Coordinates of C-alpha atoms in Angstrom, one line a residue:
Chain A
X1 CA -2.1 -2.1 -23.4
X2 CA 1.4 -3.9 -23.4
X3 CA 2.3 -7.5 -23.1
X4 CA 4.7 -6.3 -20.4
X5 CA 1.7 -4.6 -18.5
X6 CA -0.4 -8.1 -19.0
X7 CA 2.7 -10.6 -18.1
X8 CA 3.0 -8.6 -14.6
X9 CA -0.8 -7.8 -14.2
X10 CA -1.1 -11.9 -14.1
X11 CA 1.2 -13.0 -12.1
X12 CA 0.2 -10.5 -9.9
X13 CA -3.3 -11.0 -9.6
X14 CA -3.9 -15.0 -10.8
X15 CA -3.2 -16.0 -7.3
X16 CA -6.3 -14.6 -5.2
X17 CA -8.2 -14.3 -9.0
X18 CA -7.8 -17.8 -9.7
X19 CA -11.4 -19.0 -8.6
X20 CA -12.7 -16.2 -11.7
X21 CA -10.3 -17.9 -14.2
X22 CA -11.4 -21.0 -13.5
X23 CA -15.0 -20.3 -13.6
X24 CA -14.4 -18.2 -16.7
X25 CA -13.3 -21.2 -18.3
X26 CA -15.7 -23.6 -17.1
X27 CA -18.2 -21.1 -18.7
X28 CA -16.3 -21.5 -22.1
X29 CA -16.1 -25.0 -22.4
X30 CA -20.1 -25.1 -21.3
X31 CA -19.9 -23.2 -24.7
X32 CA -18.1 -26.0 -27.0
X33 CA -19.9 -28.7 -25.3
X34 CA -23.2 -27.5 -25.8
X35 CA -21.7 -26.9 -29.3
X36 CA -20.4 -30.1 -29.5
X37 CA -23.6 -32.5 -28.4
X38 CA -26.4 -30.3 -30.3
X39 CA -28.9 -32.8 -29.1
X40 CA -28.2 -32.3 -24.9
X41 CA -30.9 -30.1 -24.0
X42 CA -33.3 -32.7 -25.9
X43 CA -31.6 -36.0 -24.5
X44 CA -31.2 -35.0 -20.7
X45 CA -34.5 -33.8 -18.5
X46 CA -32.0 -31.8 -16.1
X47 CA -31.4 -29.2 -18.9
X48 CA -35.2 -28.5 -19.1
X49 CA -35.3 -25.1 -17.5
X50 CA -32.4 -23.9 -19.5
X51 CA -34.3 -25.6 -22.8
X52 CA -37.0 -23.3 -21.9
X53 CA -35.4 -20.0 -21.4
X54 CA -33.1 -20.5 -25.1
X55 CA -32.6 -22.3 -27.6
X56 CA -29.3 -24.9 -26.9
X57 CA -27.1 -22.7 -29.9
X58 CA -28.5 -19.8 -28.1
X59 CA -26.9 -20.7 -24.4
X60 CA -23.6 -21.7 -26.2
X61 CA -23.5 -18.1 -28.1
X62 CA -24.3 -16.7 -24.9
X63 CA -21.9 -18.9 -22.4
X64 CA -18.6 -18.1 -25.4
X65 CA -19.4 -14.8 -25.0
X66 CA -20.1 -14.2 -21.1
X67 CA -16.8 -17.2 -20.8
X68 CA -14.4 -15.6 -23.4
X69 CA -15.4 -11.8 -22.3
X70 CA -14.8 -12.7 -19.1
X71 CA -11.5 -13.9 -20.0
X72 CA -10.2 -11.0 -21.6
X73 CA -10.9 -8.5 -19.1
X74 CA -9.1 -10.7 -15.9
X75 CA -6.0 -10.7 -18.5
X76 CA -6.5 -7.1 -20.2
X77 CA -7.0 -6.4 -16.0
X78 CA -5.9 -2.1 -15.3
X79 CA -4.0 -1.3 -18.4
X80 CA -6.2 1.8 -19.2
X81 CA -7.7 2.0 -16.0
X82 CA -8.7 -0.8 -12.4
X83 CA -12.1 -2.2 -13.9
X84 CA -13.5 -4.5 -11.2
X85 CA -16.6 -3.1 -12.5
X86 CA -16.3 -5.3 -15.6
X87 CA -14.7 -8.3 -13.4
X88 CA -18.0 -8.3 -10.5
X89 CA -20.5 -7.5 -13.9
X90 CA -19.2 -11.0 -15.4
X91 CA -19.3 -13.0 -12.2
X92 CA -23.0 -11.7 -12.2
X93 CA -23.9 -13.1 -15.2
X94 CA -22.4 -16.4 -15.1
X95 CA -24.1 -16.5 -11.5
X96 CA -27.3 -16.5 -13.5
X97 CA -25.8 -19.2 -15.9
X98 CA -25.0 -21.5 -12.8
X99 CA -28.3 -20.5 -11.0
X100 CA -30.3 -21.9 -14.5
X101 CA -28.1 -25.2 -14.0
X102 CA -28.7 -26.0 -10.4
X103 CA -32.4 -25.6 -10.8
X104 CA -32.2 -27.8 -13.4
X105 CA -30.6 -30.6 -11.4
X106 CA -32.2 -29.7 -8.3
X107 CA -35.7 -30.4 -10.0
X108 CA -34.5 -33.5 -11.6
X109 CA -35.8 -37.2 -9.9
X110 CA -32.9 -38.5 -9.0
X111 CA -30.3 -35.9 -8.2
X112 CA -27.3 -36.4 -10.4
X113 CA -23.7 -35.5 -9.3
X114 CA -24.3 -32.0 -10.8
X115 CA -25.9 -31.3 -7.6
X116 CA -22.8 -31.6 -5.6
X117 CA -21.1 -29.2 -8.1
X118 CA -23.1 -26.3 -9.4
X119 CA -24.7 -24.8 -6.2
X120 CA -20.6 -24.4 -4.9
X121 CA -19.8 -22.8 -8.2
X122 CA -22.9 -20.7 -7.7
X123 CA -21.3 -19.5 -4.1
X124 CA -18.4 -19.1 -5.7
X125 CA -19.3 -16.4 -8.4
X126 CA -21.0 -14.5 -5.8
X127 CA -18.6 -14.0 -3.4
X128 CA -16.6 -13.4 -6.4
X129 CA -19.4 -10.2 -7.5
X130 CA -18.9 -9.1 -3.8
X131 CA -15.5 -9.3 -3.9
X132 CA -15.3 -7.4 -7.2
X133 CA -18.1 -4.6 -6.4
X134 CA -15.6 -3.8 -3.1
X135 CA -12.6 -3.6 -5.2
X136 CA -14.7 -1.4 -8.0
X137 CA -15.6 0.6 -4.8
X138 CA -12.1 1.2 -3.8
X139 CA -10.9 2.4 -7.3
X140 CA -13.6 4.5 -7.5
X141 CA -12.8 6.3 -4.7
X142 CA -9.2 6.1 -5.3
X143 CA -10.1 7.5 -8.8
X144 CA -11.9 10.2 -7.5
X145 CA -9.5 11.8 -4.9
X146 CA -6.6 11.4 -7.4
X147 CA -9.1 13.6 -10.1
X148 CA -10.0 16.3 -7.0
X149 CA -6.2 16.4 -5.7
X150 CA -5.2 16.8 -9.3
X151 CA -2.1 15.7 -10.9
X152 CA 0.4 17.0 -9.3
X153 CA -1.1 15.0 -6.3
X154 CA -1.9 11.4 -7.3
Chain B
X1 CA -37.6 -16.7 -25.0
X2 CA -40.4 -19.7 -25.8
X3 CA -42.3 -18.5 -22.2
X4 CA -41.4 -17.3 -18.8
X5 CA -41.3 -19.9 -16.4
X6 CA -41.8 -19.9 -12.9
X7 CA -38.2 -21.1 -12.8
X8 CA -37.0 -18.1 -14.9
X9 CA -39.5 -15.7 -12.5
X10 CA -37.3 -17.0 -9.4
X11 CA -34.2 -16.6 -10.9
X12 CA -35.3 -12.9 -12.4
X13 CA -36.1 -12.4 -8.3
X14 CA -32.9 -14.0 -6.7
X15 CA -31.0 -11.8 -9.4
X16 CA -32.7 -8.5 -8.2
X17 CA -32.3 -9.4 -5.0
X18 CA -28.8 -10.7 -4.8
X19 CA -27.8 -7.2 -7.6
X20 CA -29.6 -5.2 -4.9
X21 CA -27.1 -6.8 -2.4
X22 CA -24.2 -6.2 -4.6
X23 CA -24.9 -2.3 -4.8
X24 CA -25.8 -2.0 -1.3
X25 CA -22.3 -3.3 -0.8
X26 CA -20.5 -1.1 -3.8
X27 CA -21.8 2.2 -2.0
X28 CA -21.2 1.1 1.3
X29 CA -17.6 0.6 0.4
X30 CA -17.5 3.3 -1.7
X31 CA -19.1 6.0 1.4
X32 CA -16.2 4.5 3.7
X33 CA -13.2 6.2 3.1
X34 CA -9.8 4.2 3.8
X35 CA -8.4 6.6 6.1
X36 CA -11.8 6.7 8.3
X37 CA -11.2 2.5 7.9
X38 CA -7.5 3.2 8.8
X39 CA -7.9 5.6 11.3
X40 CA -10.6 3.3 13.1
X41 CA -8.0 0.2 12.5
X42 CA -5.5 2.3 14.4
X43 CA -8.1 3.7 17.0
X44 CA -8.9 0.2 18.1
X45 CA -5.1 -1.2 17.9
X46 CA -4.0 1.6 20.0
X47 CA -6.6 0.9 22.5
X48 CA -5.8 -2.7 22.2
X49 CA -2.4 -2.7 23.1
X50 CA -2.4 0.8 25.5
X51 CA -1.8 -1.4 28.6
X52 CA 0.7 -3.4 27.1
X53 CA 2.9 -0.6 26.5
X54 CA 2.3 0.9 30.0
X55 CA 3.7 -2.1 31.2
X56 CA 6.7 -2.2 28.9
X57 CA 7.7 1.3 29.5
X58 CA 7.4 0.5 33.3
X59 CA 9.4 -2.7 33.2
X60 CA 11.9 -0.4 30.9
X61 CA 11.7 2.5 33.3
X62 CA 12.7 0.4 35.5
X63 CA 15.7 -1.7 34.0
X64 CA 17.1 1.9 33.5
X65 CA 17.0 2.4 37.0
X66 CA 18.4 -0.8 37.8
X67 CA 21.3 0.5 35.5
X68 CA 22.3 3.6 36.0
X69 CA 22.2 2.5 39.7
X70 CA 25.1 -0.4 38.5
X71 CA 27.2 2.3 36.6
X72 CA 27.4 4.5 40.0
X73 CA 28.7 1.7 42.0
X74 CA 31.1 0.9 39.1
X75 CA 32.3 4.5 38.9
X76 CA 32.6 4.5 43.2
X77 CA 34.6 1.5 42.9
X78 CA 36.9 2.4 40.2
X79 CA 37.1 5.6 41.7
X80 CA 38.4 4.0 45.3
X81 CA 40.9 1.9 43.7
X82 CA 42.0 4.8 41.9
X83 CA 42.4 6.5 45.0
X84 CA 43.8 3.5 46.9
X85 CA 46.2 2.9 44.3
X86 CA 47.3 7.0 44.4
X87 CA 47.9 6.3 48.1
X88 CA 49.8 3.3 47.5
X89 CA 51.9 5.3 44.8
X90 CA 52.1 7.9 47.1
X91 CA 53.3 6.1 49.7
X92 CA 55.9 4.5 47.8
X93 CA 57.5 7.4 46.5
X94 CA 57.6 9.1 50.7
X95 CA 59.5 5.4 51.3
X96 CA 61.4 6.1 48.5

């Protein structure tokens, strides 16, 4: 892995990537706010499905993790080898992460704005998956018939 | 985990289902090669734009024609003034 390789590899790929930076983000700073207001789960009822999956320091753990991993592999993107595997497996889980969310606002009494927001970032990390499973497909196959050709024949 | 909810239940299912989408797509990608997706793209342009050509070689076919038929009366016609301009020089130098 060089910076070079990195520098290039974003500016390359930020363009039609940029929906899975920006949800890659949003996923960290769910992190440091939940860190940062210990008592949400307990003060808002729209956080009561999450509340009963995990503890609130659990979900931020999780959300730095899923968020920051998710991170490095869209800027670490091909220097060893194309991994759209890693890209569509991180979309996944923070589909789960935004799924949690909209059922919490969807079963709130009055729907709050929330509702306008997380079932679009929902959509949006699935056709992100899709859109990362075909490009894993591609490199696999791409993988493959450079392996059979050998190589002398990439 | 404190309990499994029905909430987390539907979400376990909507994951399945939705991964079970996901992999379905992954291997039918993966079972498509790209030449087979290039070979059908160029299949279905070819067919696509067949009769255009025909038409375009026709009209070009046909422009040649048009053309070569011009160059023969410009060759004729240079070559009578040639020859009228011979007889003229001809001419000229009996007179003379």
């Amino acid at each position: 892995m060089d910076f070079l390789h990195i520098s290039q590899s974003f500016r390359q790929t930020f363009a039609v990537r940029a929906s899975e930076w920006a949800l890659s983000l949003m996923l960290l700073n769910w992190s440091i706010v939940l860190f940062a207001s210990p008592e949400l789960f307990v003060d808002r009822p729209s956080y009561a499905p999450l509340a009963s999956i995990m503890k609130q320091e659990t979900w931020a753990t999780i959300c730095f993790v899923a968020g920051a991993g998710r991170l490095i592999v869209l800027l670490i993107n091909g220097s060893w080898r194309r991994t759209p595997h890693l890209r569509a497996s991180g979309a996944f889980i923070a589909c789960f992460f935004w799924f949690q969310i909209t059922l919490g606002f969807a079963q709130a009494e009055t729907w709050a704005t929330g509702m306008a927001i997380y079932p679009v970032l929902l959509a949006l990390d699935a056709y992100n998956v899709i859109r990362a499973i075909t490009d894993a497909a591609i490199t696999d196959n791409h993988f493959k018939r450079a392996v059979s050709d050998g190589p002398d024949n990439p | 985990m404190d309990q499994i909810t029905p909430e987390f239940l539907l979400t376990v299912l909507t994951g399945a289902i939705f991964g079970l989408a996901a992999l379905g797509q992954y291997f039918r990608t993966k079972n498509q090669p790209s030449v087979q997706a290039m070979e059908k793209a160029g299949q279905y342009h070819d067919r696509l734009h067949a009769e255009q050509t025909l038409r375009a070689l026709e009209r070009v076919a046909v422009a040649v024609e048009k053309i070569a038929a011009s160059a023969d009366t410009i060759a004729d016609r240079r070559q009578s003034d040639i020859q009228d301009t011979l007889h003229k020089i001809a001419d000229h130098m009996k007179q003379s």
